[in-house]
GROMACS .gro file of C-alpha atoms in nm:
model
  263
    1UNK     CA    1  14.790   9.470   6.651
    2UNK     CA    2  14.694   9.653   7.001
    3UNK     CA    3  14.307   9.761   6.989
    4UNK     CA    4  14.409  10.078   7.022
    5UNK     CA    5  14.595  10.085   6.716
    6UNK     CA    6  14.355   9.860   6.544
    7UNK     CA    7  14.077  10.196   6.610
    8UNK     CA    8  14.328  10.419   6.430
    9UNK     CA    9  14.472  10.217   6.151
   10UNK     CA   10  14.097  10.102   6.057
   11UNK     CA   11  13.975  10.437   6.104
   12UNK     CA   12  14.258  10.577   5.863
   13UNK     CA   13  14.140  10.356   5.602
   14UNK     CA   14  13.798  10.429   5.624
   15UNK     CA   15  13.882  10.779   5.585
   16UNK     CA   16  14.081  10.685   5.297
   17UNK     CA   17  13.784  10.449   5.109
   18UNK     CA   18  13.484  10.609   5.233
   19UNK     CA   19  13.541  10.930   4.985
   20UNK     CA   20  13.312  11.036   4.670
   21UNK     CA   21  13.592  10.898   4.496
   22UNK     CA   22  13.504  10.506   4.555
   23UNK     CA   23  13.132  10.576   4.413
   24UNK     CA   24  13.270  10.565   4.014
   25UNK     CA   25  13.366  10.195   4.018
   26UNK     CA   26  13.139  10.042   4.252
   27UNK     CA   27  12.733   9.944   4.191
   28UNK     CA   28  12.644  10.212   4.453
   29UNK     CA   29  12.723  10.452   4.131
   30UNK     CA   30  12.375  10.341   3.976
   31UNK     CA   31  12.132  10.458   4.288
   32UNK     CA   32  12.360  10.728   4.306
   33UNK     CA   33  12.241  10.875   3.949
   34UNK     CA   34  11.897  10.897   4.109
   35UNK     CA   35  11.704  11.185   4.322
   36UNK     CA   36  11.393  11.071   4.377
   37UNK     CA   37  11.395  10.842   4.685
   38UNK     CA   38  11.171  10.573   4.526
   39UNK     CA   39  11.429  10.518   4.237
   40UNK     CA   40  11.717  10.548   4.483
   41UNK     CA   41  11.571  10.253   4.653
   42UNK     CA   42  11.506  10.041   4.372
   43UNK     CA   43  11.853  10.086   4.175
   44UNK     CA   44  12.016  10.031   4.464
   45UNK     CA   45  11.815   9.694   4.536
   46UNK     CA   46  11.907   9.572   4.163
   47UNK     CA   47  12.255   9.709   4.198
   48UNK     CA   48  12.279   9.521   4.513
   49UNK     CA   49  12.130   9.193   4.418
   50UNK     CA   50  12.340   9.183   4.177
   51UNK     CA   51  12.660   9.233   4.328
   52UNK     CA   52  12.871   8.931   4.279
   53UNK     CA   53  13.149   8.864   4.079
   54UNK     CA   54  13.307   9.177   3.846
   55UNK     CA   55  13.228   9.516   3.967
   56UNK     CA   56  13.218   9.656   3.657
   57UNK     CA   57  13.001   9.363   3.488
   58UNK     CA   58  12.785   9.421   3.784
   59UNK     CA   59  12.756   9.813   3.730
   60UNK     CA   60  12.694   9.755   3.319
   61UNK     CA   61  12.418   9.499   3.386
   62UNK     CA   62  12.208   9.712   3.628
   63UNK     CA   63  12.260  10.020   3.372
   64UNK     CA   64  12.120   9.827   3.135
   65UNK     CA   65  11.872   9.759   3.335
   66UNK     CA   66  11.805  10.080   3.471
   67UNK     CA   67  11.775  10.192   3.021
   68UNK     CA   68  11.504   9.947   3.009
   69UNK     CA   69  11.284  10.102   3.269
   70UNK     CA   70  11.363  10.430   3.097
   71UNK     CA   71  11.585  10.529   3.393
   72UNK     CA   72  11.262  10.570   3.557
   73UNK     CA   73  11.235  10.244   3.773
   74UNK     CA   74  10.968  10.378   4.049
   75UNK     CA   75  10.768  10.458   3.782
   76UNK     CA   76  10.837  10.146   3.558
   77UNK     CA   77  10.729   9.924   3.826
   78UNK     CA   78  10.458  10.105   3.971
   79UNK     CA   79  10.275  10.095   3.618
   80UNK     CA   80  10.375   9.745   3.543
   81UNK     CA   81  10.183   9.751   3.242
   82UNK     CA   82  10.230   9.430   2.974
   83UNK     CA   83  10.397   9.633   2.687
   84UNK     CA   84  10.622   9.811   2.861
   85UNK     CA   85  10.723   9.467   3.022
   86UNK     CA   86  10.803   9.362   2.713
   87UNK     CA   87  11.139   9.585   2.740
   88UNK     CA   88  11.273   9.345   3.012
   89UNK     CA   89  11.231   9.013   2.769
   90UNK     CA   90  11.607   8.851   2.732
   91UNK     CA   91  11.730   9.027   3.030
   92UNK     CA   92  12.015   8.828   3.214
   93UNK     CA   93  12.288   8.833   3.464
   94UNK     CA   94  12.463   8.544   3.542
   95UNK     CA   95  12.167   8.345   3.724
   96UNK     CA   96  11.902   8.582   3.737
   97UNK     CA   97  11.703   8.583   3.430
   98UNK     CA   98  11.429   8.752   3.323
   99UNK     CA   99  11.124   8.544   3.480
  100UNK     CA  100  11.298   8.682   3.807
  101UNK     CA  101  11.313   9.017   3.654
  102UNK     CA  102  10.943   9.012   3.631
  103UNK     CA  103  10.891   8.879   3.990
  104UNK     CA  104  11.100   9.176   4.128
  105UNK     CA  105  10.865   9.416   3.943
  106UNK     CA  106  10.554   9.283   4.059
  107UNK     CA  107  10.690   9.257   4.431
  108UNK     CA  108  10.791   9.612   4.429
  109UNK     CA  109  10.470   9.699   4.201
  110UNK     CA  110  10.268   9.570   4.530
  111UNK     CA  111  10.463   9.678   4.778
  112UNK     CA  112  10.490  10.102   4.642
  113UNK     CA  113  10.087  10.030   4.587
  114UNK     CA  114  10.062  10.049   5.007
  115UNK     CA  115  10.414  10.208   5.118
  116UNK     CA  116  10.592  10.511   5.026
  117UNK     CA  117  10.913  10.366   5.105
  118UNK     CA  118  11.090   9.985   5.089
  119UNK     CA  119  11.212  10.134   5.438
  120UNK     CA  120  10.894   9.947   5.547
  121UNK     CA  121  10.909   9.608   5.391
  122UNK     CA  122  11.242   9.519   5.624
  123UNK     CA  123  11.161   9.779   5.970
  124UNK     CA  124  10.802   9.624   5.983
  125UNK     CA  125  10.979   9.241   6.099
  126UNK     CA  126  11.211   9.441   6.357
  127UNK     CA  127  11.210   9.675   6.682
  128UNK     CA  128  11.440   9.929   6.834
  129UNK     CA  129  11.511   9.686   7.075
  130UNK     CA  130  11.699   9.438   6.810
  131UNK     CA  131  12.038   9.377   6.842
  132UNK     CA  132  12.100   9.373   6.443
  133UNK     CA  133  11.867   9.347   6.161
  134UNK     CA  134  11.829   8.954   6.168
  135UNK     CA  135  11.430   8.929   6.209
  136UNK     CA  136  11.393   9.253   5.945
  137UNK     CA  137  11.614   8.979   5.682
  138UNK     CA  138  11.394   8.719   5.790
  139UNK     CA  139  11.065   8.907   5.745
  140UNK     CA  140  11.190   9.037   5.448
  141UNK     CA  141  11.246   8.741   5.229
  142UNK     CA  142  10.902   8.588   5.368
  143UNK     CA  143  10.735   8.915   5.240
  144UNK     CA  144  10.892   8.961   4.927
  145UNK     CA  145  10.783   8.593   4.818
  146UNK     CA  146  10.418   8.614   4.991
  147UNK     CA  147  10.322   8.647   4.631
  148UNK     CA  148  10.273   8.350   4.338
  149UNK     CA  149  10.616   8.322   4.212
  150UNK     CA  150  10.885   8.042   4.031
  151UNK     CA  151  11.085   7.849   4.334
  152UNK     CA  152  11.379   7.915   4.154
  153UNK     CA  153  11.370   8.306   4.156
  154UNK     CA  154  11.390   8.272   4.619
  155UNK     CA  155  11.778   8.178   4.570
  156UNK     CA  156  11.833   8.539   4.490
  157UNK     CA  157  11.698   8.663   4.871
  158UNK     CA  158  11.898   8.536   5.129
  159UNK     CA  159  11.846   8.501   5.469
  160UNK     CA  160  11.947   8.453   5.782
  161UNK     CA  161  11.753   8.151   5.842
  162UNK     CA  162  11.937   7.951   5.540
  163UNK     CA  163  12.330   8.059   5.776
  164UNK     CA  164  12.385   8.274   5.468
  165UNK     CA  165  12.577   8.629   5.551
  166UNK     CA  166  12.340   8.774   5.339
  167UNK     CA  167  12.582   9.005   5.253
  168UNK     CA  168  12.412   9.191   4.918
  169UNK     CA  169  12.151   9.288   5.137
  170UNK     CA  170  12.336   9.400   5.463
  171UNK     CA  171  12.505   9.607   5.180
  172UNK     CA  172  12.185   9.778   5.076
  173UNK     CA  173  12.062   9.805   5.386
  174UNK     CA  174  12.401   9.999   5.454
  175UNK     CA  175  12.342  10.226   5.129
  176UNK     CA  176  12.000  10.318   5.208
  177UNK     CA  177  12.068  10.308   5.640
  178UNK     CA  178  12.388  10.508   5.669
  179UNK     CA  179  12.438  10.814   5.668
  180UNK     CA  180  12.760  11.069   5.725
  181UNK     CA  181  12.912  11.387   5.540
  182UNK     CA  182  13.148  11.175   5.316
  183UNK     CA  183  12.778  11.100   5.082
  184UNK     CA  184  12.890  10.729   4.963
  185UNK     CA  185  12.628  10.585   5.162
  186UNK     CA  186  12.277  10.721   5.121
  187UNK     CA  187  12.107  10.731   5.448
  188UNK     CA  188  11.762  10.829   5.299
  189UNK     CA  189  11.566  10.637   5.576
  190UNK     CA  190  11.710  10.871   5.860
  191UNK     CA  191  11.476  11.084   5.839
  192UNK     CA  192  11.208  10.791   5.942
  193UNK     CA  193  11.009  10.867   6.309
  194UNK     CA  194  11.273  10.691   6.538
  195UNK     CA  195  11.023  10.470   6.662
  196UNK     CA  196  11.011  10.281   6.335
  197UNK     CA  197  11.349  10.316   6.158
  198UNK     CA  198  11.654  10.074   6.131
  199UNK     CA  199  11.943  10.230   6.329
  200UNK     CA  200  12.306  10.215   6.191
  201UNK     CA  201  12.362  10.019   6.504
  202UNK     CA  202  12.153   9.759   6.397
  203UNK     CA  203  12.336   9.673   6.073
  204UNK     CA  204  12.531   9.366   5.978
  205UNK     CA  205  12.850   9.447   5.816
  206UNK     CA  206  12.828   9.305   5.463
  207UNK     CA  207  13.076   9.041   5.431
  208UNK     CA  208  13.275   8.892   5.147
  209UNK     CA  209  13.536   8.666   5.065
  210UNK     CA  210  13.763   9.018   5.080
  211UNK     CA  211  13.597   9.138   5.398
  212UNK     CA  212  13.643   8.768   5.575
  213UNK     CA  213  13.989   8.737   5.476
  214UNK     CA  214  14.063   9.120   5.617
  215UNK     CA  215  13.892   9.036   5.922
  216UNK     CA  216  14.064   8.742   5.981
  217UNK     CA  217  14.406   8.888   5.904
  218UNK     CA  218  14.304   9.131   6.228
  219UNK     CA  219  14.146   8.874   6.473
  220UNK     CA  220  13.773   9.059   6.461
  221UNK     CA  221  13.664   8.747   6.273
  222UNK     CA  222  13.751   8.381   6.412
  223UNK     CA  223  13.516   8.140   6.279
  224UNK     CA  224  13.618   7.907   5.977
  225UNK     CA  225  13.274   7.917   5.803
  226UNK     CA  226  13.155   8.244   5.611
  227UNK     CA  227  12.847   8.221   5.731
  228UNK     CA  228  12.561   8.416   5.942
  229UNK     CA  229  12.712   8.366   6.264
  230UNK     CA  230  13.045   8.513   6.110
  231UNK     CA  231  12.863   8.804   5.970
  232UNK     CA  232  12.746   8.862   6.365
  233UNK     CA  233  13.093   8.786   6.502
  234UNK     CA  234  13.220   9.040   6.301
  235UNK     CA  235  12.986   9.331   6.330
  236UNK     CA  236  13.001   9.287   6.714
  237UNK     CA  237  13.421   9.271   6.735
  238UNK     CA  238  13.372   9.568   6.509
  239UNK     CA  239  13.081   9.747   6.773
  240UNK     CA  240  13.400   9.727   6.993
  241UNK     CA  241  13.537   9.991   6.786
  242UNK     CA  242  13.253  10.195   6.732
  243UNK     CA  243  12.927  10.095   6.911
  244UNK     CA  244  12.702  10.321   6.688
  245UNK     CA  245  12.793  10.260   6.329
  246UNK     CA  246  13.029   9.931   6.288
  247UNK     CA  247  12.913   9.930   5.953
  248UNK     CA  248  13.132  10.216   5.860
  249UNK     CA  249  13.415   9.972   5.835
  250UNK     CA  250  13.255   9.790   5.543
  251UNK     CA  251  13.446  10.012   5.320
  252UNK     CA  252  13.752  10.013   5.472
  253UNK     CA  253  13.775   9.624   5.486
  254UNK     CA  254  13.622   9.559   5.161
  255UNK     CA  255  13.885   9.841   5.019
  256UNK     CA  256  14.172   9.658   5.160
  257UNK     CA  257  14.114   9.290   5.057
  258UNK     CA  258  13.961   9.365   4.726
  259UNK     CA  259  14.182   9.684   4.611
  260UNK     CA  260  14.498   9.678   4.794
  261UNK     CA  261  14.463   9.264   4.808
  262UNK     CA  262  14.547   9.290   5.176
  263UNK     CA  263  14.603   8.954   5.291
   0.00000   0.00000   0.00000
């Protein structure tokens, strides 16, 4: 397909997936019953996290999850008192059990103790200057295991550094970074002095066994492995289309491979 009709067939479909409509069956549905920034944040880092495998096993595990915090999570973690971390005991999906559950609480229960905003735990590890958000992944999993903590709860934060595409978080950096008048993605760190904020620009577009196989079906993806460096190739074939937000095709290639099984 011509480049030019590559720009208007993509851009069709993500006018087609990037509607209020796609928020119902997918895990950004669980920040998406929050106001409060804070809890926005934090559902949307389970929901994230957890994104592999079922959508909606993924979206009925992180409700649960969200009832056991009392659909309060800024709060639940801020306190982090004993008995009311008793509510978490049993917890499980798939890998991540409940000794990680209580490692993610005490991360973000020291990191809301100093910072308003989780904005701050990946911008911190970046500049404007960046080309994408490969040191802020970097820094980030670093950070969030600078406390005591189980070696087996770090294979739930990927990072660059291990060639991983890091793709669950790329996709809530794309939730909380994004921002447009369709209201799927959140884009509650716009509002961040300039100086310090993560610019659409600078995202990597999440990427899946669905997204990879899209993107190879339409030459913006050539390498074999699913790796980092494909994650890179792809967001900068898809800069070619649209410089300032190549993320915005997440949706449309994720739509395609996993709901129309595009191949």
């Amino acid at each position: 397909m011509k480049t030019g009709n590559l720009i208007e067939f993509l851009n069709k479909k993500v006018d087609e997936y990037n509607q209020p409509f796609f928020i119902a069956a997918d895990p950004i549905s669980i920040p998406h019953s929050f106001s409060k920034k804070q809890d926005i944040e934090i559902a949307g880092f389970f929901a994230a996290i957890f994104s592999w495998g079922n959508r909606a096993t993924i979206i009925k595990k992180t409700k649960e999850l969200m009832d056991r915090m009392d659909n309060s999570p800024y709060k639940f973690c801020l306190t982090n008192e004993p008995n009311e971390l008793k509510r978490l005991q049993g917890f499980k999906h798939r890998t991540f059990n409940e000794d990680d559950l209580y490692y993610f609480v005490e991360f973000f229960h020291h990191h809301y103790k100093n910072s308003d905003t989780l904005e701050t735990a990946f911008s911190k590890w970046m500049t404007r200057r960046d080309k994408n958000v490969e040191n802020a992944l970097n820094g980030f999993k670093k950070y969030f295991f600078s406390f005591e903590h189980l070696k087996r709860t770090e294979k739930h934060i990927s990072s660059p550094l291990q060639k991983s595409t890091c793709k669950r978080l790329n996709m809530f950096l794309r939730w909380m970074v994004r921002k447009d008048k369709n209201g799927v993605d959140f884009g509650i760190w716009s509002e961040t002095p300039a100086e310090k904020k993560i610019s659409p620009a600078q995202l990597i577009c999440p990427v899946d066994v669905h997204v990879a196989r899209v993107a190879r079906r339409f030459g913006l993806l050539k390498r074999k492995q699913t790796d980092w460096l494909a994650a890179v190739e792809l967001t900068e074939n898809l800069k070619m289309l649209d410089k300032e937000d190549p993320g915005k095709y997440d949706c449309a290639l994720f739509g395609m491979g996993a709901l129309e099984k595009f191949s």
